[in-house]
Amino acid sequence: MINVTKPFLPDIEEYFEYLRGIWERCWLTNNGPLVNDLELRLKEYLGTKHLLFLGNGTIALQIAIKALELNGEIITTPFSYIATTSSILWEGCKPVFVDIDKNTLNINPQLIEAAITEKTSAILATHVFGNPCDINAIGEIAKKHNLKVIYDAAHCFGTKYKGKSVFDYGDISTTSFHATKLFHTIEGGAVFTNQAELLKKMVFLRNFGHDTNDTFACVGINGRSSEFHAAMGLLNLKSIDEILRSRKKQAQAYDAALETLKIEKQKIQQGAEWNFSYYPIIFETSEQLLKSLEELNGNWIYPRRYFYPSLSTLQFVKKYDVPVAEDICKRVLCLPMYHSLKTEEIGFIARLLLRVQNN
Ligand SMILES: *Cc1c(COP(=O)(O)O)cnc(C)c1O
């Protein structure tokens, strides 16, 4: 069976070593030494100023929205995982969908200004499949209209923009370290910011609002992670360069094997160094996608329809006119991509896809 993704697992003996340390210290969670060490090493590896390791990528989004004290309307993309929209709703704000660019699959900055009203407080955009948004254009619009910017960078571990980690951009960037992501801590996530005040606020928000044992600075939540998750992250970080290299090779193998397949591919933003976190292909029609999916599933291969359906079609959101996103959602498929996927397997997947096309 070949799934769309498969978690990377480090050497089990090395994990046992970390477990022994946890047993000796009997410090399981609440900002233990491994959590601190992981935060330090991530900062070093990514070259980012501040980050907080959190329980998952969804709580990261919610804490970001809380920290920026957003209210009213938040402009966002319909082409993302549901957590991007549900976090906005969960925080009592209203998602306003702006259509995507059909090439980059990211929010189309040219359509943002028309969606701004006096109730708009922020833009929450996803760097889809690790491809950076048009960060300059979004930044200029935000500045002109005094809006905050959050980037959902859940797919972005290893992506750079203009020479820096893409996590460095926006008032706050959030990410996920879920087991399906390129770098994972089983469950986990993080927030990044360059603003010391925001960092301080998020430290409180992550830990029930505690500023001392007996006093509370604000209404917080439990956003923390544990020593066990941090240990997984510390070990996976040792292999991250190898993981990133393997993705690039696999993407090149797919590119070569799929050369004659009638598909479109995502266009990578200028100035970006992409992490190859997914291999999305866009079929000419949704019928072609469905036929291909059936053929692959019949051979125990399970790609995923990322993202489907368009978030603009959820029953609990207001309707907006986003024809490009709703069309792409019906035609896009992410092919299997993980560190141990073999070139022969990529060749097999490609042959099946070509067989469907040529039938
Ligand atoms: C995975 C993902 C999330 C949620 O992360 P969790 O760690 O699963 O909570 C949010 N946004 C996007 C775009 C994602 O892909």
Short mmCIF file of C-alpha atoms and ligand atoms in Angstrom, two decimals:
data_model
loop_
_atom_site.label_atom_id
_atom_site.label_comp_id
_atom_site.label_asym_id
_atom_site.label_seq_id
_atom_site.Cartn_x
_atom_site.Cartn_y
_atom_site.Cartn_z
CA MET A 1 0.00 0.00 0.00
CA ILE A 2 1.26 3.49 -0.88
CA ASN A 3 -0.33 6.38 0.99
CA VAL A 4 -0.11 10.05 0.17
CA THR A 5 2.38 10.36 3.02
CA LYS A 6 4.20 8.26 5.57
CA PRO A 7 5.69 9.66 8.76
CA PHE A 8 9.45 9.66 9.10
CA LEU A 9 10.53 7.67 12.17
CA PRO A 10 13.99 8.03 13.72
CA ASP A 11 16.12 5.25 15.16
CA ILE A 12 14.12 3.64 17.99
CA GLU A 13 17.21 3.11 20.19
CA GLU A 14 17.90 6.84 20.12
CA TYR A 15 14.31 7.49 21.14
CA PHE A 16 14.77 5.04 24.05
CA GLU A 17 17.76 7.12 25.16
CA TYR A 18 15.55 10.18 25.38
CA LEU A 19 12.90 8.15 27.23
CA ARG A 20 15.48 7.10 29.85
CA GLY A 21 16.30 10.75 30.45
CA ILE A 22 12.60 11.61 30.81
CA TRP A 23 12.16 8.73 33.31
CA GLU A 24 15.17 9.87 35.34
CA ARG A 25 14.03 13.48 35.51
CA CYS A 26 10.36 12.54 35.87
CA TRP A 27 9.60 15.81 34.07
CA LEU A 28 7.01 14.92 31.44
CA THR A 29 5.55 18.20 30.27
CA ASN A 30 5.22 21.94 31.16
CA ASN A 31 8.24 23.45 29.45
CA GLY A 32 10.75 20.74 30.29
CA PRO A 33 14.38 20.62 29.13
CA LEU A 34 13.61 18.79 25.88
CA VAL A 35 10.94 21.32 24.88
CA ASN A 36 13.41 24.12 25.56
CA ASP A 37 16.13 22.34 23.65
CA LEU A 38 13.86 21.77 20.66
CA GLU A 39 12.81 25.42 20.60
CA LEU A 40 16.47 26.48 20.65
CA ARG A 41 17.53 24.09 17.93
CA LEU A 42 14.59 24.97 15.71
CA LYS A 43 15.45 28.65 16.05
CA GLU A 44 19.04 27.85 15.12
CA TYR A 45 18.11 25.65 12.18
CA LEU A 46 15.49 28.03 10.79
CA GLY A 47 17.30 31.26 11.67
CA THR A 48 14.12 32.75 13.14
CA LYS A 49 14.08 35.17 16.04
CA HIS A 50 11.28 33.82 18.24
CA LEU A 51 9.21 30.68 18.23
CA LEU A 52 7.00 28.80 20.64
CA PHE A 53 6.47 25.05 20.42
CA LEU A 54 2.78 24.23 20.80
CA GLY A 55 0.44 21.24 20.98
CA ASN A 56 -0.63 21.42 17.32
CA GLY A 57 -0.95 23.69 14.31
CA THR A 58 -4.59 24.53 14.99
CA ILE A 59 -3.99 25.88 18.49
CA ALA A 60 -1.13 27.86 16.90
CA LEU A 61 -3.63 29.60 14.60
CA GLN A 62 -6.04 30.23 17.45
CA ILE A 63 -3.33 31.66 19.70
CA ALA A 64 -2.14 33.90 16.83
CA ILE A 65 -5.66 35.29 16.32
CA LYS A 66 -6.05 35.84 20.10
CA ALA A 67 -2.64 37.48 20.47
CA LEU A 68 -3.41 40.00 17.73
CA GLU A 69 -6.83 40.65 19.32
CA LEU A 70 -8.57 40.24 15.99
CA ASN A 71 -12.29 40.73 15.61
CA GLY A 72 -14.86 41.24 12.88
CA GLU A 73 -13.81 40.03 9.44
CA ILE A 74 -10.65 38.17 8.50
CA ILE A 75 -9.78 37.89 4.82
CA THR A 76 -8.67 34.35 4.03
CA THR A 77 -8.25 31.72 1.34
CA PRO A 78 -10.81 29.06 0.41
CA PHE A 79 -7.97 26.78 -0.75
CA SER A 80 -6.48 25.40 2.46
CA TYR A 81 -7.08 22.81 5.12
CA ILE A 82 -10.25 23.37 7.16
CA ALA A 83 -8.25 24.44 10.25
CA THR A 84 -7.49 27.79 8.57
CA THR A 85 -11.20 28.62 8.41
CA SER A 86 -12.37 26.83 11.55
CA SER A 87 -9.82 28.71 13.71
CA ILE A 88 -11.26 32.02 12.50
CA LEU A 89 -14.79 30.90 13.38
CA TRP A 90 -13.67 29.35 16.69
CA GLU A 91 -12.20 32.72 17.67
CA GLY A 92 -15.53 34.43 16.97
CA CYS A 93 -14.44 36.12 13.74
CA LYS A 94 -15.90 35.95 10.26
CA PRO A 95 -13.98 34.42 7.34
CA VAL A 96 -14.20 36.48 4.15
CA PHE A 97 -13.02 34.39 1.22
CA VAL A 98 -10.91 35.89 -1.54
CA ASP A 99 -10.21 33.78 -4.60
CA ILE A 100 -6.83 32.23 -5.39
CA ASP A 101 -4.36 32.69 -8.21
CA LYS A 102 -4.73 29.74 -10.58
CA ASN A 103 -0.97 29.39 -10.99
CA THR A 104 0.42 29.70 -7.45
CA LEU A 105 -2.77 28.36 -5.78
CA ASN A 106 -2.32 31.06 -3.11
CA ILE A 107 -4.69 33.92 -2.29
CA ASN A 108 -4.79 36.41 -5.17
CA PRO A 109 -3.53 39.73 -3.77
CA GLN A 110 -5.18 41.67 -6.61
CA LEU A 111 -8.59 40.70 -5.23
CA ILE A 112 -7.92 41.49 -1.58
CA GLU A 113 -8.58 45.25 -1.56
CA ALA A 114 -12.09 44.85 -2.96
CA ALA A 115 -12.95 42.58 -0.02
CA ILE A 116 -11.79 45.02 2.70
CA THR A 117 -14.54 46.68 4.73
CA GLU A 118 -14.46 48.78 7.91
CA LYS A 119 -14.84 45.51 9.85
CA THR A 120 -11.75 43.85 8.39
CA SER A 121 -9.04 43.28 11.00
CA ALA A 122 -6.58 40.94 9.29
CA ILE A 123 -5.49 38.76 6.40
CA LEU A 124 -4.91 35.08 7.18
CA ALA A 125 -3.34 33.41 4.16
CA THR A 126 -1.93 29.93 3.63
CA HIS A 127 1.37 29.30 1.83
CA VAL A 128 -0.23 26.45 -0.08
CA PHE A 129 1.85 23.25 -0.31
CA GLY A 130 4.85 25.18 0.99
CA ASN A 131 4.74 27.77 -1.83
CA PRO A 132 5.08 31.28 -0.37
CA CYS A 133 2.25 33.76 -0.98
CA ASP A 134 2.93 37.05 -2.72
CA ILE A 135 4.27 38.34 0.60
CA ASN A 136 5.27 41.78 -0.70
CA ALA A 137 1.88 42.56 -2.20
CA ILE A 138 0.03 41.30 0.88
CA GLY A 139 2.33 43.30 3.17
CA GLU A 140 1.69 46.51 1.23
CA ILE A 141 -2.08 46.09 1.31
CA ALA A 142 -1.97 45.33 5.04
CA LYS A 143 0.11 48.41 5.71
CA LYS A 144 -2.12 50.68 3.64
CA HIS A 145 -5.29 49.48 5.41
CA ASN A 146 -3.77 48.92 8.83
CA LEU A 147 -4.46 45.19 8.89
CA LYS A 148 -2.59 42.42 10.68
CA VAL A 149 -1.15 39.50 8.71
CA ILE A 150 -1.05 35.87 9.81
CA TYR A 151 0.45 33.20 7.59
CA ASP A 152 -0.67 29.61 7.96
CA ALA A 153 2.69 28.07 7.10
CA ALA A 154 1.74 24.51 8.07
CA HIS A 155 3.40 23.11 4.92
CA CYS A 156 6.49 25.29 5.01
CA PHE A 157 9.22 23.61 7.02
CA GLY A 158 12.41 24.26 5.03
CA THR A 159 10.90 26.81 2.62
CA LYS A 160 12.79 30.06 2.25
CA TYR A 161 11.71 33.37 0.80
CA LYS A 162 14.29 35.95 -0.19
CA GLY A 163 16.96 33.99 1.64
CA LYS A 164 15.12 33.77 4.99
CA SER A 165 12.82 31.16 6.45
CA VAL A 166 9.28 31.88 5.25
CA PHE A 167 8.24 31.61 8.92
CA ASP A 168 9.87 35.03 9.34
CA TYR A 169 7.10 36.86 7.48
CA GLY A 170 3.80 38.33 8.66
CA ASP A 171 2.99 39.60 12.15
CA ILE A 172 2.74 35.94 13.13
CA SER A 173 3.41 32.75 11.19
CA THR A 174 2.04 29.45 12.38
CA THR A 175 3.03 25.93 11.49
CA SER A 176 2.10 22.32 12.17
CA PHE A 177 4.40 19.49 13.20
CA HIS A 178 1.71 16.84 12.74
CA ALA A 179 2.84 13.34 11.77
CA THR A 180 1.77 13.90 8.14
CA LYS A 181 3.96 16.96 7.73
CA LEU A 182 7.51 17.02 6.38
CA PHE A 183 8.98 17.72 9.83
CA HIS A 184 6.94 16.29 12.68
CA THR A 185 6.77 15.84 16.45
CA ILE A 186 3.86 13.33 16.19
CA GLU A 187 1.45 16.10 17.21
CA GLY A 188 2.77 19.62 17.43
CA GLY A 189 2.97 23.09 16.01
CA ALA A 190 4.54 26.48 16.51
CA VAL A 191 4.07 30.22 16.26
CA PHE A 192 6.77 32.57 14.98
CA THR A 193 7.01 36.32 15.37
CA ASN A 194 9.66 39.02 15.29
CA GLN A 195 7.74 41.17 17.77
CA ALA A 196 8.85 40.70 21.39
CA GLU A 197 5.53 41.99 22.76
CA LEU A 198 3.55 39.45 20.76
CA LEU A 199 5.88 36.68 21.85
CA LYS A 200 5.35 37.58 25.50
CA LYS A 201 1.59 37.57 25.04
CA MET A 202 1.68 34.17 23.35
CA VAL A 203 3.83 32.73 26.16
CA PHE A 204 0.95 33.61 28.53
CA LEU A 205 -1.76 32.43 26.13
CA ARG A 206 -0.04 29.05 25.75
CA ASN A 207 -0.09 28.42 29.49
CA PHE A 208 -3.57 29.37 30.75
CA GLY A 209 -2.55 33.02 31.04
CA HIS A 210 -0.24 32.31 34.03
CA ASP A 211 2.31 35.03 34.67
CA THR A 212 3.27 33.58 38.06
CA ASN A 213 2.03 30.46 39.82
CA ASP A 214 -0.86 32.34 41.38
CA THR A 215 -1.58 35.19 38.99
CA PHE A 216 -2.94 35.40 35.46
CA ALA A 217 -2.18 38.04 32.84
CA CYS A 218 -5.02 37.13 30.49
CA VAL A 219 -7.49 34.44 29.44
CA GLY A 220 -5.22 31.69 28.19
CA ILE A 221 -5.55 28.12 27.04
CA ASN A 222 -3.57 24.89 27.22
CA GLY A 223 -1.40 25.16 24.13
CA ARG A 224 1.62 23.25 25.34
CA SER A 225 3.34 20.11 24.14
CA SER A 226 5.30 17.45 26.02
CA GLU A 227 8.83 16.09 26.48
CA PHE A 228 7.90 12.98 24.47
CA HIS A 229 6.88 15.08 21.47
CA ALA A 230 9.96 17.28 21.80
CA ALA A 231 12.18 14.17 21.81
CA MET A 232 10.65 13.03 18.52
CA GLY A 233 11.28 16.50 17.11
CA LEU A 234 14.91 16.58 18.27
CA LEU A 235 15.60 13.27 16.53
CA ASN A 236 13.71 14.13 13.36
CA LEU A 237 15.57 17.42 13.11
CA LYS A 238 18.81 15.46 12.77
CA SER A 239 17.49 13.95 9.52
CA ILE A 240 15.70 16.98 8.12
CA ASP A 241 18.28 17.85 5.48
CA GLU A 242 18.19 14.28 4.19
CA ILE A 243 14.37 14.38 4.15
CA LEU A 244 14.37 17.65 2.20
CA ARG A 245 16.89 16.28 -0.30
CA SER A 246 14.83 13.11 -0.85
CA ARG A 247 11.71 15.18 -1.62
CA LYS A 248 13.52 17.16 -4.26
CA LYS A 249 14.76 13.99 -5.95
CA GLN A 250 11.29 12.47 -5.87
CA ALA A 251 9.75 15.60 -7.36
CA GLN A 252 12.29 15.45 -10.16
CA ALA A 253 11.49 11.78 -10.73
CA TYR A 254 7.77 12.60 -10.94
CA ASP A 255 8.48 15.52 -13.30
CA ALA A 256 10.36 13.22 -15.67
CA ALA A 257 7.88 10.34 -15.47
CA LEU A 258 4.82 12.56 -15.95
CA GLU A 259 6.18 14.65 -18.81
CA THR A 260 3.49 13.53 -21.27
CA LEU A 261 0.61 13.61 -18.79
CA LYS A 262 -1.83 16.44 -19.57
CA ILE A 263 -1.73 18.21 -16.24
CA GLU A 264 -0.88 21.60 -14.84
CA LYS A 265 1.46 22.18 -11.93
CA GLN A 266 1.66 24.77 -9.21
CA LYS A 267 3.86 27.73 -10.09
CA ILE A 268 6.39 28.50 -7.40
CA GLN A 269 6.55 32.13 -6.21
CA GLN A 270 9.52 34.16 -7.42
CA GLY A 271 12.20 34.53 -4.76
CA ALA A 272 11.21 31.27 -3.08
CA GLU A 273 13.32 28.26 -2.25
CA TRP A 274 10.62 25.60 -2.12
CA ASN A 275 10.65 22.56 0.20
CA PHE A 276 8.85 20.17 -2.21
CA SER A 277 6.48 19.24 0.59
CA TYR A 278 3.73 17.96 -1.72
CA TYR A 279 3.39 16.88 -5.33
CA PRO A 280 0.10 18.39 -6.52
CA ILE A 281 -1.13 17.84 -10.06
CA ILE A 282 -4.10 19.58 -11.66
CA PHE A 283 -6.05 17.50 -14.18
CA GLU A 284 -7.88 19.02 -17.15
CA THR A 285 -11.24 17.83 -15.81
CA SER A 286 -12.61 16.40 -12.56
CA GLU A 287 -13.70 13.29 -14.52
CA GLN A 288 -10.05 12.70 -15.38
CA LEU A 289 -9.15 13.07 -11.72
CA LEU A 290 -11.84 10.65 -10.57
CA LYS A 291 -10.87 8.04 -13.17
CA SER A 292 -7.20 8.35 -12.19
CA LEU A 293 -8.02 8.10 -8.50
CA GLU A 294 -10.04 4.95 -9.08
CA GLU A 295 -7.22 3.35 -11.04
CA LEU A 296 -4.63 4.23 -8.37
CA ASN A 297 -6.87 3.04 -5.51
CA GLY A 298 -7.40 -0.23 -7.42
CA ASN A 299 -3.63 -0.69 -7.19
CA TRP A 300 -3.46 0.13 -3.46
CA ILE A 301 -2.19 3.64 -4.06
CA TYR A 302 -3.91 6.37 -2.07
CA PRO A 303 -3.20 9.95 -3.10
CA ARG A 304 -5.28 12.66 -1.41
CA ARG A 305 -7.58 15.32 -2.75
CA TYR A 306 -5.78 18.25 -1.12
CA PHE A 307 -7.72 20.46 -0.95
CA TYR A 308 -11.25 19.31 -1.44
CA PRO A 309 -13.87 20.66 -1.07
CA SER A 310 -13.29 24.40 -1.32
CA LEU A 311 -13.70 25.91 2.17
CA SER A 312 -16.13 28.40 0.63
CA THR A 313 -18.64 25.55 0.27
CA LEU A 314 -18.73 24.64 3.99
CA GLN A 315 -22.25 24.73 5.32
CA PHE A 316 -21.34 27.08 8.19
CA VAL A 317 -19.73 29.92 6.21
CA LYS A 318 -21.19 32.77 4.20
CA LYS A 319 -21.01 32.29 0.43
CA TYR A 320 -18.48 34.21 -1.63
CA ASP A 321 -17.72 34.19 -5.32
CA VAL A 322 -14.47 32.21 -5.65
CA PRO A 323 -14.71 30.40 -8.99
CA VAL A 324 -10.99 29.66 -9.40
CA ALA A 325 -10.67 27.91 -6.02
CA GLU A 326 -13.90 25.95 -6.50
CA ASP A 327 -12.75 24.82 -9.93
CA ILE A 328 -9.19 23.86 -8.87
CA CYS A 329 -10.48 21.94 -5.83
CA LYS A 330 -12.30 19.59 -8.17
CA ARG A 331 -9.23 18.93 -10.31
CA VAL A 332 -6.26 18.82 -7.95
CA LEU A 333 -4.67 15.71 -6.50
CA CYS A 334 -1.58 15.31 -4.31
CA LEU A 335 0.47 12.29 -5.30
CA PRO A 336 2.31 10.17 -2.72
CA MET A 337 5.45 11.86 -1.40
CA TYR A 338 7.55 10.72 1.56
CA HIS A 339 11.21 10.05 2.36
CA SER A 340 11.18 6.30 1.60
CA LEU A 341 9.09 6.41 -1.60
CA LYS A 342 11.13 4.63 -4.27
CA THR A 343 11.83 5.77 -7.81
CA GLU A 344 10.25 2.53 -9.08
CA GLU A 345 7.09 3.30 -7.16
CA ILE A 346 6.99 6.77 -8.71
CA GLY A 347 7.41 5.12 -12.11
CA PHE A 348 4.54 2.74 -11.38
CA ILE A 349 2.23 5.58 -10.29
CA ALA A 350 3.12 7.51 -13.43
CA ARG A 351 2.43 4.52 -15.70
CA LEU A 352 -1.02 4.06 -14.15
CA LEU A 353 -1.84 7.74 -14.67
CA LEU A 354 -0.70 7.62 -18.28
CA ARG A 355 -2.72 4.47 -18.86
CA VAL A 356 -5.89 6.23 -17.71
CA GLN A 357 -5.14 9.22 -19.93
CA ASN A 358 -4.45 7.11 -23.01
CA ASN A 359 -7.44 4.81 -22.59
C1 LIG B 1 -2.10 20.39 8.96
C2 LIG B 1 -2.64 21.76 8.74
C3 LIG B 1 -3.17 22.52 9.81
C4 LIG B 1 -3.45 21.96 11.17
O1 LIG B 1 -2.38 21.47 11.84
P1 LIG B 1 -2.60 20.41 13.05
O2 LIG B 1 -1.25 20.28 13.63
O3 LIG B 1 -3.12 19.15 12.43
O4 LIG B 1 -3.57 21.01 14.00
C5 LIG B 1 -3.53 23.84 9.56
N1 LIG B 1 -3.42 24.38 8.32
C6 LIG B 1 -2.96 23.67 7.28
C7 LIG B 1 -2.84 24.33 5.94
C8 LIG B 1 -2.58 22.33 7.45
O5 LIG B 1 -2.16 21.62 6.39
#
